[in-house]
CSV table of C-alpha atoms in Angstrom, one decimal:
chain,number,residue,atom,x,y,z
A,271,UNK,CA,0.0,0.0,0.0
A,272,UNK,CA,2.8,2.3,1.0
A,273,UNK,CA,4.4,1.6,-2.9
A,274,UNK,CA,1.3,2.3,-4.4
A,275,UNK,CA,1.0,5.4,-2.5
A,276,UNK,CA,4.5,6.6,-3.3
A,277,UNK,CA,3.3,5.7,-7.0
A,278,UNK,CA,0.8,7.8,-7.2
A,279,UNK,CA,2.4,10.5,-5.0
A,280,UNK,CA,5.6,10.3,-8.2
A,281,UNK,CA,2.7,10.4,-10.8
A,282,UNK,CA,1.0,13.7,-9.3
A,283,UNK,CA,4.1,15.5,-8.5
A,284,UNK,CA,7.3,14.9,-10.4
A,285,UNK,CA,9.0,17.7,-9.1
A,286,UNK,CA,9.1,16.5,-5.6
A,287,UNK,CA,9.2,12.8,-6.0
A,288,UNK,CA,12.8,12.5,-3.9
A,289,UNK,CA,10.6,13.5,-0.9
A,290,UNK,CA,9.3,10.7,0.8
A,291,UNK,CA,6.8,11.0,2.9
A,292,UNK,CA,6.4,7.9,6.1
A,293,UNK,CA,3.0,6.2,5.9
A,294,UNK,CA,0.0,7.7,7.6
A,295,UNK,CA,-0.5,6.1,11.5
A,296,UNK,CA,-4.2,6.4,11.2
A,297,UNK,CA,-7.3,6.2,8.5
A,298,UNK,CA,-8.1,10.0,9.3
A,299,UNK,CA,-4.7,11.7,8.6
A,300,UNK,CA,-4.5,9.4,5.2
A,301,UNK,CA,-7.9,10.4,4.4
A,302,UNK,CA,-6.7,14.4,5.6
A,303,UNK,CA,-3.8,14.1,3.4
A,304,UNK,CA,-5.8,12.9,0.3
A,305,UNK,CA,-8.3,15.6,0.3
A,306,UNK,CA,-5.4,18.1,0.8
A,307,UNK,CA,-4.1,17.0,-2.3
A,308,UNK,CA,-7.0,17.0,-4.4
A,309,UNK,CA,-7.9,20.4,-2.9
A,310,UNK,CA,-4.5,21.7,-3.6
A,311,UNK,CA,-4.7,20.3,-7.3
A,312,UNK,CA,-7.3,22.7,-8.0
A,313,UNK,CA,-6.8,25.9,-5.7
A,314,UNK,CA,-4.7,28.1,-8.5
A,315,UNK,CA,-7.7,28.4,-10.7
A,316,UNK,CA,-10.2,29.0,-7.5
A,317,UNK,CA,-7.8,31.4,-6.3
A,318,UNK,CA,-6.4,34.9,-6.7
A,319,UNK,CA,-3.4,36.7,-5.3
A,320,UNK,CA,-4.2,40.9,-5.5
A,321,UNK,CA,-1.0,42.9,-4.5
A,322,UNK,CA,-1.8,45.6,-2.3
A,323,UNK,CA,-0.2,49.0,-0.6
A,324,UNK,CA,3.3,48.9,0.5
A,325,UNK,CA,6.3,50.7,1.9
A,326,UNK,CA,9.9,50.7,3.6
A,327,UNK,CA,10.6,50.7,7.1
A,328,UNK,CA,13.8,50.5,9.3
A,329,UNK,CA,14.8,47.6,10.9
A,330,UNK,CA,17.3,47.5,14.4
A,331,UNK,CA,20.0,45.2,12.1
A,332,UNK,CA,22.5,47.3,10.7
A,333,UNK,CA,22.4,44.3,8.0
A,334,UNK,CA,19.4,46.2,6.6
A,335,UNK,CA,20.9,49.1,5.5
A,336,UNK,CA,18.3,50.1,3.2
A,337,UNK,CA,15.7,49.4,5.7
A,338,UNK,CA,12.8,46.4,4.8
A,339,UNK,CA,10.3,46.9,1.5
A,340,UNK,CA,6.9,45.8,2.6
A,341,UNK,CA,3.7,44.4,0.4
A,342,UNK,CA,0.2,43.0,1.3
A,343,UNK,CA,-1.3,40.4,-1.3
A,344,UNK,CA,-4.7,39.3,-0.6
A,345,UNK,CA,-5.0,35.5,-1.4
A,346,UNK,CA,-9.4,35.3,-2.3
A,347,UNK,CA,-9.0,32.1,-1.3
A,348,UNK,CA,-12.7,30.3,-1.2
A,349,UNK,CA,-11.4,27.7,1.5
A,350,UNK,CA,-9.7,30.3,3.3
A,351,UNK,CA,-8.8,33.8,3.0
A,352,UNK,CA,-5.8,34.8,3.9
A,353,UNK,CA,-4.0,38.5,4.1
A,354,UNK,CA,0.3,38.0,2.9
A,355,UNK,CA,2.9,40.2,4.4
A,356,UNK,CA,5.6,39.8,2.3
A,357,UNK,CA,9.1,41.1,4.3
A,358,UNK,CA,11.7,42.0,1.4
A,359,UNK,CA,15.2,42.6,2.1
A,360,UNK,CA,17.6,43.6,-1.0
A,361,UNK,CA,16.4,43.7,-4.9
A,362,UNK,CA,14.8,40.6,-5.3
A,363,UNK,CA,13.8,40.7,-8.8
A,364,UNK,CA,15.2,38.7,-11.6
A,365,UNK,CA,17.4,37.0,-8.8
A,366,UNK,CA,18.1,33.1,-8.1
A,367,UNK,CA,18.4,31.2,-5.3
A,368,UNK,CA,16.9,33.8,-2.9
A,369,UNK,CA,16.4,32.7,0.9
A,370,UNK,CA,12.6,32.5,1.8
A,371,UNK,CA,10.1,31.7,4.0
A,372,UNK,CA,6.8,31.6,4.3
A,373,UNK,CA,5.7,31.4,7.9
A,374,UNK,CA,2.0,30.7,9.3
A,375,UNK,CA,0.6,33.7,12.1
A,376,UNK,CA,1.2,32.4,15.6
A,377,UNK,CA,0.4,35.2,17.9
A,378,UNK,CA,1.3,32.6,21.1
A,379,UNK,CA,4.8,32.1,19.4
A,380,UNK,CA,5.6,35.0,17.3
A,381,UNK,CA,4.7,37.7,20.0
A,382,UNK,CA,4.5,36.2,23.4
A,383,UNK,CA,7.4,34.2,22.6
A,384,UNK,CA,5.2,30.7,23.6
A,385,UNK,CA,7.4,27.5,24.6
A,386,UNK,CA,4.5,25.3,23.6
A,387,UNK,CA,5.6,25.6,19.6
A,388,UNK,CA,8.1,26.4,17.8
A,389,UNK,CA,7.3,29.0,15.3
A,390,UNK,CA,8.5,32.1,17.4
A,391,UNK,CA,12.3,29.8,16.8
A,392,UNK,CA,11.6,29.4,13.4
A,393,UNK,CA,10.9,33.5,12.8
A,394,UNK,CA,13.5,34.3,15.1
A,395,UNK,CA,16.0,31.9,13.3
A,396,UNK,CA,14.8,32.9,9.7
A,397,UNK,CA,15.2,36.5,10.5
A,398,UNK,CA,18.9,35.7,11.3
A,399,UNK,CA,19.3,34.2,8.1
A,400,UNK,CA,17.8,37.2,6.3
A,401,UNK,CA,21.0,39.4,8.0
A,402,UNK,CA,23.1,37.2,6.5
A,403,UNK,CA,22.0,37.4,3.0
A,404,UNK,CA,21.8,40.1,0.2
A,405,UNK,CA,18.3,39.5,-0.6
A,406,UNK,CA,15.7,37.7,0.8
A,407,UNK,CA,11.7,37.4,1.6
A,408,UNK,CA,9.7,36.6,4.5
A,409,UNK,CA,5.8,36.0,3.7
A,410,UNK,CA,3.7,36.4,7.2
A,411,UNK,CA,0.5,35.2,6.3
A,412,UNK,CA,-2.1,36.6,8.1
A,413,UNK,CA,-5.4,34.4,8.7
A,414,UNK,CA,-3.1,31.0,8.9
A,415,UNK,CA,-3.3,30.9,13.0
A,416,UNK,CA,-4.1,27.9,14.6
A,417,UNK,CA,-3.4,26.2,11.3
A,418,UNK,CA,-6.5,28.1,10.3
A,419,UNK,CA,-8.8,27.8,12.6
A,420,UNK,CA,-8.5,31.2,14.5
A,421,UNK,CA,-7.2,32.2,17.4
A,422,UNK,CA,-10.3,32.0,19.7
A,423,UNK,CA,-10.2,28.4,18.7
A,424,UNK,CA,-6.4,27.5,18.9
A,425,UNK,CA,-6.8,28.8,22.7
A,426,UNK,CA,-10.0,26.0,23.0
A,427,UNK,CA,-7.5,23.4,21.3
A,428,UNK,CA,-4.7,24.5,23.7
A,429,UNK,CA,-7.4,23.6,26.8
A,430,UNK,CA,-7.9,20.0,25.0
A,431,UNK,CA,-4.3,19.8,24.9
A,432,UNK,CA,-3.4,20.4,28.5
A,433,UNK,CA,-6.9,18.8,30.1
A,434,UNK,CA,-6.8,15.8,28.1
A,435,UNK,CA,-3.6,15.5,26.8
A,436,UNK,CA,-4.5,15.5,23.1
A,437,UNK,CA,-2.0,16.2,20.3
A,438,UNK,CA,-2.3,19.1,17.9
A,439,UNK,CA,-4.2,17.5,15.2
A,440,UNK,CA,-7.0,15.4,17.7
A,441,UNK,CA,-8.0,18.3,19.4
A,442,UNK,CA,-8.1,20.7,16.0
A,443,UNK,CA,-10.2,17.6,14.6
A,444,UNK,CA,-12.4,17.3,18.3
A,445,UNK,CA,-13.4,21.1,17.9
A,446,UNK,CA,-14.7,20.3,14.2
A,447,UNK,CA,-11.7,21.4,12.1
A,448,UNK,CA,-9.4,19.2,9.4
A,449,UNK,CA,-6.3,18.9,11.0
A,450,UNK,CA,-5.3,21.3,9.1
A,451,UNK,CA,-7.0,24.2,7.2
A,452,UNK,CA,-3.8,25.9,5.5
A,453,UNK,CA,-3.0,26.0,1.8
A,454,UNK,CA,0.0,27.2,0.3
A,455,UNK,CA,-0.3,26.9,-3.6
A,456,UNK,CA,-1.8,30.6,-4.1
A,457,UNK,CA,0.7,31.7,-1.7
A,458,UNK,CA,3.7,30.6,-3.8
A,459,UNK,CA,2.6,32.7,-6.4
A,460,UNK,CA,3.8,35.6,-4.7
A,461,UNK,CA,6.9,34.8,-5.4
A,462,UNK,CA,6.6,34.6,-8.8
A,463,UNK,CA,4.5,38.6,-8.6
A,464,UNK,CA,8.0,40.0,-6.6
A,465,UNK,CA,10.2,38.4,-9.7
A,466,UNK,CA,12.6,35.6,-8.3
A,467,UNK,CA,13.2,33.3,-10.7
A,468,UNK,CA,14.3,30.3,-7.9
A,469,UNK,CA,14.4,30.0,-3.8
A,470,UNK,CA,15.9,28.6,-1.3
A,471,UNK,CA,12.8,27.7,1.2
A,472,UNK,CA,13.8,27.5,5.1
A,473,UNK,CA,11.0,25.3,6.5
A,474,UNK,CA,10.0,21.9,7.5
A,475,UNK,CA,6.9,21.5,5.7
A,476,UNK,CA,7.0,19.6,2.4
A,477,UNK,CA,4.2,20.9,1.6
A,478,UNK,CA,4.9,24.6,1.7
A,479,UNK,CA,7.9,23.1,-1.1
A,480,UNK,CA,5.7,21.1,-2.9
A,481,UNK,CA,3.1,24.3,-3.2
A,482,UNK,CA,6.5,26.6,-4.4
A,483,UNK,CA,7.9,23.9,-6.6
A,484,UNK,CA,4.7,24.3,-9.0
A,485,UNK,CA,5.6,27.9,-9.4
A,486,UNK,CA,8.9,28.1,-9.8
A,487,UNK,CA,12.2,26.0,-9.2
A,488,UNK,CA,13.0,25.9,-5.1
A,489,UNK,CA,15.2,23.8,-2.9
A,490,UNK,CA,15.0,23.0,0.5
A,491,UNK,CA,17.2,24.2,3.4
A,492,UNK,CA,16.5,23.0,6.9
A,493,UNK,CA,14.9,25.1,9.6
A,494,UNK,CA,15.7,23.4,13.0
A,495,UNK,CA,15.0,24.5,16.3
A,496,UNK,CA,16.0,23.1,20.1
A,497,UNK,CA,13.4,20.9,21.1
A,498,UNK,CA,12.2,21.8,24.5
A,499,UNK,CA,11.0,19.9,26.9
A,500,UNK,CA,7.7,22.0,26.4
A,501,UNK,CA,7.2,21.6,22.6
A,502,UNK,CA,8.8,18.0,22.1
A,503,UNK,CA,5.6,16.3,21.4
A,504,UNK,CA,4.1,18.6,19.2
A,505,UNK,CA,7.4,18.5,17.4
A,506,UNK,CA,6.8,14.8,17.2
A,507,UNK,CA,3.2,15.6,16.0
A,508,UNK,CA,4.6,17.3,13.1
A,509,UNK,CA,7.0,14.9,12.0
A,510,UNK,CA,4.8,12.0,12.5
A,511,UNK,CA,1.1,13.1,11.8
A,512,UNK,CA,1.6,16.3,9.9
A,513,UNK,CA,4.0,14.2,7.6
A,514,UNK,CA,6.8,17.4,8.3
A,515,UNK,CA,10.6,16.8,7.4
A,516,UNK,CA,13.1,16.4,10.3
A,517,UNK,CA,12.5,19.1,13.6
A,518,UNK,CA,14.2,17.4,16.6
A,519,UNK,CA,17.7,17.0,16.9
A,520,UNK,CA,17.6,12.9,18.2
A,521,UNK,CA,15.8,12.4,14.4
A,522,UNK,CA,18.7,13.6,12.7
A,523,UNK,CA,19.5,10.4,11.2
A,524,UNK,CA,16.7,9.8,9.1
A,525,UNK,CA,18.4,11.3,5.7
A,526,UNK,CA,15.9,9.6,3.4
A,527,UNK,CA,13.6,12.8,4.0
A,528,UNK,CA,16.3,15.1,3.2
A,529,UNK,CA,18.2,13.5,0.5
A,530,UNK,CA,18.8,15.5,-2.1
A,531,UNK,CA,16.9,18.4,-1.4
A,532,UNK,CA,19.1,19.6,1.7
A,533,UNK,CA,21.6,21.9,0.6
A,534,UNK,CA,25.6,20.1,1.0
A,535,UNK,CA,27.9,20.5,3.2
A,536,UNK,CA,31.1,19.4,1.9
A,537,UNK,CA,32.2,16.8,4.9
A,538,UNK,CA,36.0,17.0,6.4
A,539,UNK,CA,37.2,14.6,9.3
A,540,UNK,CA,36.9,16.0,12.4
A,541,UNK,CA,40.0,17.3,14.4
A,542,UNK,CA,38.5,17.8,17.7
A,543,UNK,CA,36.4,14.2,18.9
A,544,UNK,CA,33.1,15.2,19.3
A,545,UNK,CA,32.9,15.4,23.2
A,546,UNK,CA,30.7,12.5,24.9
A,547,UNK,CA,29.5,13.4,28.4
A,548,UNK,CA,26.0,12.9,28.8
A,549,UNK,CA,23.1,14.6,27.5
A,550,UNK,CA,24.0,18.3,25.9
A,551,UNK,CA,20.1,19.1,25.9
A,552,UNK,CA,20.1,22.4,28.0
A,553,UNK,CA,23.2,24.6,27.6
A,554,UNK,CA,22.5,28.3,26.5
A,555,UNK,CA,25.8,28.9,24.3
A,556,UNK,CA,26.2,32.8,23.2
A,557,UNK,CA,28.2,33.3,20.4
A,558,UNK,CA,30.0,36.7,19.9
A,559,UNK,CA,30.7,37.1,16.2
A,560,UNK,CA,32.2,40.5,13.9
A,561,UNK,CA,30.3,42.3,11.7
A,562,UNK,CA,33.6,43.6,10.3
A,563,UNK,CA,34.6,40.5,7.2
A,564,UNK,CA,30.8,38.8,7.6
A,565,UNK,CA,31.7,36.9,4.4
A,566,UNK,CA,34.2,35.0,6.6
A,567,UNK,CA,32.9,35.3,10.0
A,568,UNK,CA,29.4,34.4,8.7
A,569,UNK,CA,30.6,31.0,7.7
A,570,UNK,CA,32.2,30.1,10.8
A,571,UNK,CA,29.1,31.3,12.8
A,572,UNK,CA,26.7,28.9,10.9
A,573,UNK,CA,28.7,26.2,11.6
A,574,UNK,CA,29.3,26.4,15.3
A,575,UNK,CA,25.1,27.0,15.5
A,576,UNK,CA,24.8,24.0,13.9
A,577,UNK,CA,26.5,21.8,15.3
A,578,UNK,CA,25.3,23.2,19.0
A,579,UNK,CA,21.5,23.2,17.7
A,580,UNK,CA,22.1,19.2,16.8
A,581,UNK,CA,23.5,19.0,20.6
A,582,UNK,CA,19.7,20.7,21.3
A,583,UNK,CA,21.5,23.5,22.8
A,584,UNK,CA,20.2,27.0,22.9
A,585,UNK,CA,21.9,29.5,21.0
A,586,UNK,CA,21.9,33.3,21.4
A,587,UNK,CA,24.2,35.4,18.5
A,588,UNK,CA,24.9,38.6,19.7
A,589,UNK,CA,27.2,40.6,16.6
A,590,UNK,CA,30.0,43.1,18.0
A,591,UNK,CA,31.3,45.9,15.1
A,592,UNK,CA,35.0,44.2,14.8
A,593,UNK,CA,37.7,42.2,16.5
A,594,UNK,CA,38.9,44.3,18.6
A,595,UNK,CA,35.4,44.7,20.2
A,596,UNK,CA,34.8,40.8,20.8
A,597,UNK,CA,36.4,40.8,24.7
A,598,UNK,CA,34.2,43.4,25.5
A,599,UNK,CA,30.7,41.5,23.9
A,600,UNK,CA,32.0,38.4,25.7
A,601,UNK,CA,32.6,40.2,29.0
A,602,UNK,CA,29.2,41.7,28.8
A,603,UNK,CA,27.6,38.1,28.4
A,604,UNK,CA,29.6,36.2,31.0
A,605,UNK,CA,28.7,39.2,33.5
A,606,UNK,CA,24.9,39.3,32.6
A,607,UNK,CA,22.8,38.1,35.4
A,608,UNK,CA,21.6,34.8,34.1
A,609,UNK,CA,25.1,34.1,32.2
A,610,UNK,CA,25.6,31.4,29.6
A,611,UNK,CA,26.9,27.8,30.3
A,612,UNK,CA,29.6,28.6,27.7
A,613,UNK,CA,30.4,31.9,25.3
A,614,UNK,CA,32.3,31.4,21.7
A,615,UNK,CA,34.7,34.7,19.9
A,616,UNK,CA,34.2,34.1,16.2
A,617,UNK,CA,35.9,36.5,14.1
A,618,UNK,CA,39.5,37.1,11.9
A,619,UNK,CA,42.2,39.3,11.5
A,620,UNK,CA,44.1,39.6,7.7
A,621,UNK,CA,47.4,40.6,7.7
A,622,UNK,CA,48.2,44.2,6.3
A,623,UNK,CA,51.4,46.3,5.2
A,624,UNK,CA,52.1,47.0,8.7
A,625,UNK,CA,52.9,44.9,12.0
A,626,UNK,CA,49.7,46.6,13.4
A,627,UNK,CA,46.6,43.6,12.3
A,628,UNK,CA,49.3,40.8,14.0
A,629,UNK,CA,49.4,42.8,17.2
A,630,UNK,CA,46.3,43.8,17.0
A,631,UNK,CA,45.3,40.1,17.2
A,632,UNK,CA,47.9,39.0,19.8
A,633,UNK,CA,46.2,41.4,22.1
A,634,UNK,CA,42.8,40.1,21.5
A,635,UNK,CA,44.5,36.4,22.0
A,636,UNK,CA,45.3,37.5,25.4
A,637,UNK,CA,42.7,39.1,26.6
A,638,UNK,CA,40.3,36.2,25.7
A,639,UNK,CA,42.3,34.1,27.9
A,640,UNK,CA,42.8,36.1,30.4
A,641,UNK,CA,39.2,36.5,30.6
A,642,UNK,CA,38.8,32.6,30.5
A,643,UNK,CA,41.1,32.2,33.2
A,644,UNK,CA,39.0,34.3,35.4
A,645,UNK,CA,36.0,33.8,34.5
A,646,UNK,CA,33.3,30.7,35.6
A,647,UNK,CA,32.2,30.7,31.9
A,648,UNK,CA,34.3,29.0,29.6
A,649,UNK,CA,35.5,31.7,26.6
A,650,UNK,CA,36.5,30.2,23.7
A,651,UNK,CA,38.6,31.7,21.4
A,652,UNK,CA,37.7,31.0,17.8
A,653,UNK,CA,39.7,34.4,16.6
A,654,UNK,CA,41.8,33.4,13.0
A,655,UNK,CA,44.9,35.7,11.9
A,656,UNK,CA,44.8,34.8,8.2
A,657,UNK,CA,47.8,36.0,5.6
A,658,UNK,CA,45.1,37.5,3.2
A,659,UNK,CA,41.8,37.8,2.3
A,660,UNK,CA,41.9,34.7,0.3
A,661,UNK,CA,43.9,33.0,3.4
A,662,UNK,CA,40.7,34.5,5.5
A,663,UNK,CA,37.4,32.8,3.0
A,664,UNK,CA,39.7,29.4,3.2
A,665,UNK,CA,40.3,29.0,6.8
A,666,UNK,CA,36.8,30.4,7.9
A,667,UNK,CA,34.5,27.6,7.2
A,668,UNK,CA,31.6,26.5,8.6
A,669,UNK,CA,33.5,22.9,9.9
A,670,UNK,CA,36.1,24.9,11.7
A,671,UNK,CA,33.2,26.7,13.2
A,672,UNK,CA,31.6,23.4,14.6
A,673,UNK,CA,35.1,22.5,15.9
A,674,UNK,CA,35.0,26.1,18.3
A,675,UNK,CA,31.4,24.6,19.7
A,676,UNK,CA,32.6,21.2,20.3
A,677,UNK,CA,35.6,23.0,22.3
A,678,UNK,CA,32.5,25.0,23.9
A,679,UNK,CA,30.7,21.6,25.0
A,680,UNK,CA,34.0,19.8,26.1
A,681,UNK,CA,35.0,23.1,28.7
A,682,UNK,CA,31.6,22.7,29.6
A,683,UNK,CA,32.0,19.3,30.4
A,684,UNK,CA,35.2,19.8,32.3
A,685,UNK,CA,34.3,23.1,34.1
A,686,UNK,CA,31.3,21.0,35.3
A,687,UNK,CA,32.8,18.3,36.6
């Protein structure tokens, strides 16, 4: 039965026939899951997508230098309505490849910062991605909370949830509702109105990539987030009801959903032995990276969040102007009230016609240890001094990056002990 699925699933959707989706645990969700797909099928002719005002407004990210272009699109949606926010950073049009998300209303997550999901993370994560690139759009879509049910409604799931210990898509189904209400195929065509010609999606949901994929050419590229011990079921309810790629870290292993829609990594040995003492669920990790020679520094900060997010650490990035500044941002972290389990320097120096870059770095070398030695929070020192700026985009990758977190979760280890 599972084959035959899988067949038809290839036949309907070419495009996206390397994502496999895991067989449906009860009759309702297959049947859910069906009449999502024949609904889908159809929305782009029931639909329409009318762009609406906009305008520019700053943003507190120096990364957004020429502030953030805002545009309403109304999606007349007969099933459900919906009111798109689309967040522009950069000249999107006639680009490639531009980072994107589009990311359901969750007033619980998004605004009171709610440990019971994780779409506040997701936002909060995909924002950080956005200062990193040179373009890229976020679509809010208004009228998606509760996976469509409302929010008056999502707070009477919520009571089901607590007082009887139903999961996310039983209690949306006891009040009345599909499991899920949402539809993303109309959506996707705002894309296509701002002029990208291909994206990078950041999400979990195959079928936010399915809906993009009949638009226009797209690519996944993970969005994960620490499982708490708050939101670990409904995590699991994604993955295993809602039919959502990997969320929590312990899943990892499952590459058949990712295959070859995750973006590669190139892989390199380790150097440091990934540190094994116990469960790293827990730490709060701050990592104090440059502005100054983002190209590089960007690279190295990727990778140490990475590898601490698969450790199901929590991760704060807080950006200091240039090298010389990083003692100071980590002096300020380890001396905040609630201080970090462990705080990482990312940043690099490139060698210049004087002695003055070398010393320069020497000091910063010292006073990162000397805070270190003083301090009850491990520092770790993931400063490079590089010969050039070629020397600097070589050595700053995103593996040496994981090596500075893996230090960070070994002094961890040790200082605990």
């Amino acid at each position: 039965a599972a084959d035959a699925a899988g067949a038809a699933d290839d036949a309907g959707e070419a495009d996206s026939a390397d994502l496999v989706c895991e067989p449906c645990d009860t009759m309702a969700t297959a049947a859910f899951h069906f009449k999502r797909f024949v609904s889908e099928a159809t929305s782009l002719s029931q639909s329409e997508v009318a762009p609406g005002s906009t305008c520019t407004i700053p943003v507190r990210s120096r990364r957004f230098e020429d502030g953030m272009r805002l545009q309403i699109f109304q999606i007349n949606d007969e099933k459900l309505p919906c009111e798109v926010v689309a967040a522009i950073k950069g000249d999107v049009e006639g680009r490639s490849d531009v980072a994107v998300r589009i990311h359901s209303e969750c007033f619980t997550g998004d605004v009171l910062r709610s440990a019971k999901c994780d779409c506040g993370l997701q936002l909060e994560k995909f924002f950080s991605v956005m200062e990193q690139e040179p373009a890229a759009i976020l679509l809010y879509i208004r009228g998606h909370e509760g996976r469509g049910i409302g929010l008056a409604a999502k707070f009477d799931a919520y009571r089901l949830q607590t007082e009887e210990h139903l999961d996310t898509v039983d209690s949306n189904v006891r009040l009345g509702f599909d499991p899920d209400l949402r539809s993303y195929n109309a959506i996707a065509q705002v894309f296509q109105k701002l002029g990208v010609t291909s994206v990078r999606l950041f999400s979990n949901n195959k079928e936010k990539l399915r809906a993009v994929r009949t638009v226009l050419p797209a690519r996944y590229a993970p969005l994960r987030t620490v499982a708490l011990a708050t939101n670990r079921e409904y995590l699991r309810t994604k993955e295993e009801r809602m039919d959502h790629l990997t969320t929590t870290a312990e899943e990892h292993g499952r590459e058949e959903d990712r295959r070859e829609e995750e973006i590669e990594v190139p892989q390199r040995a380790s150097r440091i032995e990934w540190p094994r003492f116990g469960n790293y669920a827990g730490f709060h990790i701050v990592l104090v990276a440059t502005a100054w020679n983002k190209e590089c520094t960007s690279q190295m900060v990727q990778g140490c969040e990475d590898v601490l997010i698969e450790a199901k650490c929590a991760v704060t990035i807080v950006e200091v102007p240039g090298a010389l500044d990083l003692v100071t941002g980590c002096n300020a972290a380890i001396r905040k009230e609630s201080p970090p389990n462990a705080v990482v320097a990312l940043g690099t120096y490139v060698r210049g016609d004087t002695d003055t870059s070398q010393m320069h770095y020497q000091a910063t070398i010292t006073a990162l240890q000397q805070l270190n030695v003083s301090s009850a929070v491990p520092v770790i020192s993931g400063v490079v001094f590089c010969n050039s700026q070629e020397d600097a985009l070589k050595r700053s990758t995103s593996t040496l990056g994981g090596e500075w977190a893996k230090n960070a979760l070994q002094m961890i280890s040790m200082s605990s002990q």
